Amino acid sequence: MVGPARPLFVLFGSSIVQLSYSNGGWGAILSDIYARKADIILRGYYGWNSRRAAQILDQVFPKDASVQPSLIIVYFGGNDSMGPHSSGLGPHVPLPEYIENMRKIATHLKDLSDKTRIIFLSTPPVNEAKLRENTSTYFSELVRTNELCRMYSEACIELCKEMDVKVVDLWTAFQKRKDWMNACFTDGVHLSAEGSEVVVEEILKVLQQAEWEPSLHWKSMPSEFSEDSPYDLVASDGKTTINPSEWTYHRKIQWD
């Protein structure tokens, strides 16, 4: 551990989380936005469903940890919503069990600390045609449909309303873009840079609007070592220095 201690944000989920530092991913974008404000920790597991996640909650999020996360962003559902395989193997989780698994995850995370905040991400749509083109013969038949994604997304949103958990409706957010099917994915399901930008925009909306104390929106959080220093860059007057601790000019998008 390095100090001073910063708030901890944990990204917990399946491949949408594990790959969130790839291809201009949303995890990388959040790490840039919060570079001097919070430490963002990745706990993403390619191919996982809510069933596997519920089984390892105590290992990833021990209740007796000396420091608990300030924010946990959770995504499971895309793999759960895949059609069942005739063998009984595979990631499919029936919808009622998915709901109960997500309930278990939310309950466990709520119990970590009174100051631990939670955001769930609902299941986004997929580009079915692109998925068929990119599915390798290495796999048995993969059944991913937008109708299944919609059902699991709606179930996640309804559960979050019931449990008073913040939720990002990715199913709706993606489809606000007319070109979402081609712009938002690399392979029909995993996110492109444009898709990740949608995720970041929606997460920041939640953080900005949430009535949490303290606020976890980046503009409301202090930057580490933000005091003025005579060692900062010298201004054009040759007498004063310019404090760069809040500079954001390097970002392609000036996030709200």
Short mmCIF file of C-alpha atoms in Angstrom, two decimals, residues 40-160:
data_model
loop_
_atom_site.label_atom_id
_atom_site.label_comp_id
_atom_site.label_asym_id
_atom_site.label_seq_id
_atom_site.Cartn_x
_atom_site.Cartn_y
_atom_site.Cartn_z
CA ILE A 40 -9.50 2.45 -8.97
CA ILE A 41 -9.10 -1.30 -8.53
CA LEU A 42 -10.06 -3.81 -11.21
CA ARG A 43 -11.76 -7.07 -10.26
CA GLY A 44 -13.02 -8.31 -13.61
CA TYR A 45 -13.34 -11.96 -14.64
CA TYR A 46 -13.76 -12.94 -18.27
CA GLY A 47 -16.75 -15.23 -18.86
CA TRP A 48 -18.13 -15.03 -15.33
CA ASN A 49 -21.79 -14.97 -14.41
CA SER A 50 -23.61 -13.86 -11.26
CA ARG A 51 -23.49 -17.40 -9.87
CA ARG A 52 -19.69 -17.46 -9.75
CA ALA A 53 -19.58 -13.92 -8.43
CA ALA A 54 -21.92 -14.73 -5.55
CA GLN A 55 -19.70 -17.65 -4.56
CA ILE A 56 -16.55 -15.56 -4.04
CA LEU A 57 -17.91 -12.40 -2.45
CA ASP A 58 -16.14 -13.00 0.85
CA GLN A 59 -12.80 -13.42 -0.92
CA VAL A 60 -13.05 -10.31 -3.07
CA PHE A 61 -14.85 -8.18 -0.48
CA PRO A 62 -14.02 -9.45 3.03
CA LYS A 63 -16.23 -7.83 5.63
CA ASP A 64 -13.38 -7.62 8.15
CA ALA A 65 -11.03 -5.65 5.85
CA SER A 66 -9.45 -2.67 7.58
CA VAL A 67 -10.29 -0.41 4.63
CA GLN A 68 -13.51 -0.74 2.66
CA PRO A 69 -14.23 0.66 -0.81
CA SER A 70 -15.90 4.03 -1.13
CA LEU A 71 -17.54 2.94 -4.40
CA ILE A 72 -18.18 -0.41 -6.06
CA ILE A 73 -19.41 -0.57 -9.65
CA VAL A 74 -20.89 -3.99 -10.48
CA TYR A 75 -21.64 -5.58 -13.83
CA PHE A 76 -23.01 -9.08 -14.33
CA GLY A 77 -25.75 -10.17 -16.70
CA GLY A 78 -24.41 -10.52 -20.22
CA ASN A 79 -23.18 -14.06 -19.68
CA ASP A 80 -26.12 -14.99 -17.44
CA SER A 81 -28.50 -13.98 -20.24
CA MET A 82 -26.97 -16.33 -22.81
CA GLY A 83 -29.28 -19.11 -23.87
CA PRO A 84 -28.89 -22.42 -22.00
CA HIS A 85 -26.70 -25.15 -23.49
CA SER A 86 -28.20 -28.61 -23.95
CA SER A 87 -25.39 -30.12 -21.84
CA GLY A 88 -26.28 -28.02 -18.81
CA LEU A 89 -22.80 -26.49 -18.95
CA GLY A 90 -22.00 -22.89 -19.72
CA PRO A 91 -22.64 -19.45 -18.26
CA HIS A 92 -26.44 -19.29 -18.55
CA VAL A 93 -28.22 -18.49 -15.31
CA PRO A 94 -32.05 -18.61 -15.23
CA LEU A 95 -33.59 -15.19 -14.70
CA PRO A 96 -35.03 -15.85 -11.20
CA GLU A 97 -31.64 -17.10 -9.99
CA TYR A 98 -29.87 -14.15 -11.61
CA ILE A 99 -32.10 -11.79 -9.65
CA GLU A 100 -31.37 -13.59 -6.38
CA ASN A 101 -27.63 -13.68 -7.09
CA MET A 102 -27.60 -9.95 -7.74
CA ARG A 103 -29.61 -9.44 -4.57
CA LYS A 104 -26.99 -11.42 -2.65
CA ILE A 105 -24.20 -9.33 -4.18
CA ALA A 106 -25.94 -6.06 -3.33
CA THR A 107 -26.69 -7.18 0.24
CA HIS A 108 -23.10 -8.24 0.85
CA LEU A 109 -21.67 -5.00 -0.52
CA LYS A 110 -24.11 -2.86 1.47
CA ASP A 111 -22.95 -4.61 4.64
CA LEU A 112 -19.28 -3.70 4.08
CA SER A 113 -19.59 -0.16 5.42
CA ASP A 114 -22.09 2.65 5.91
CA LYS A 115 -19.90 4.69 3.56
CA THR A 116 -19.62 2.11 0.75
CA ARG A 117 -21.65 3.26 -2.25
CA ILE A 118 -22.82 0.92 -5.01
CA ILE A 119 -23.70 1.32 -8.68
CA PHE A 120 -24.97 -1.60 -10.77
CA LEU A 121 -24.66 -1.59 -14.56
CA SER A 122 -27.50 -3.31 -16.38
CA THR A 123 -27.01 -5.61 -19.35
CA PRO A 124 -26.36 -3.66 -22.58
CA PRO A 125 -27.68 -4.73 -25.97
CA VAL A 126 -25.53 -6.65 -28.43
CA ASN A 127 -24.98 -6.61 -32.18
CA GLU A 128 -26.35 -10.04 -33.01
CA ALA A 129 -25.12 -10.05 -36.63
CA LYS A 130 -21.59 -9.05 -35.63
CA LEU A 131 -21.57 -11.70 -32.93
CA ARG A 132 -22.44 -14.39 -35.46
CA GLU A 133 -19.63 -13.20 -37.72
CA ASN A 134 -17.07 -13.23 -34.90
CA THR A 135 -18.02 -16.44 -33.08
CA SER A 136 -15.17 -18.90 -33.28
CA THR A 137 -15.73 -22.56 -34.13
CA TYR A 138 -13.70 -23.18 -30.98
CA PHE A 139 -16.93 -22.66 -29.05
CA SER A 140 -20.15 -24.61 -29.11
CA GLU A 141 -23.19 -22.64 -30.22
CA LEU A 142 -23.48 -19.32 -28.36
CA VAL A 143 -26.97 -17.93 -28.02
CA ARG A 144 -26.98 -14.17 -27.37
CA THR A 145 -30.04 -12.17 -28.32
CA ASN A 146 -31.17 -8.65 -27.60
CA GLU A 147 -34.46 -9.93 -26.26
CA LEU A 148 -32.62 -11.91 -23.58
CA CYS A 149 -30.38 -8.94 -22.82
CA ARG A 150 -33.47 -6.75 -22.40
CA MET A 151 -35.06 -9.15 -19.95
CA TYR A 152 -31.97 -9.33 -17.72
CA SER A 153 -31.42 -5.58 -17.95
CA GLU A 154 -34.97 -4.86 -16.82
CA ALA A 155 -34.67 -7.38 -14.00
CA CYS A 156 -31.47 -5.73 -12.76
CA ILE A 157 -33.04 -2.26 -12.87
CA GLU A 158 -36.15 -3.44 -11.01
CA LEU A 159 -34.05 -5.11 -8.31
CA CYS A 160 -32.01 -1.95 -7.85
#
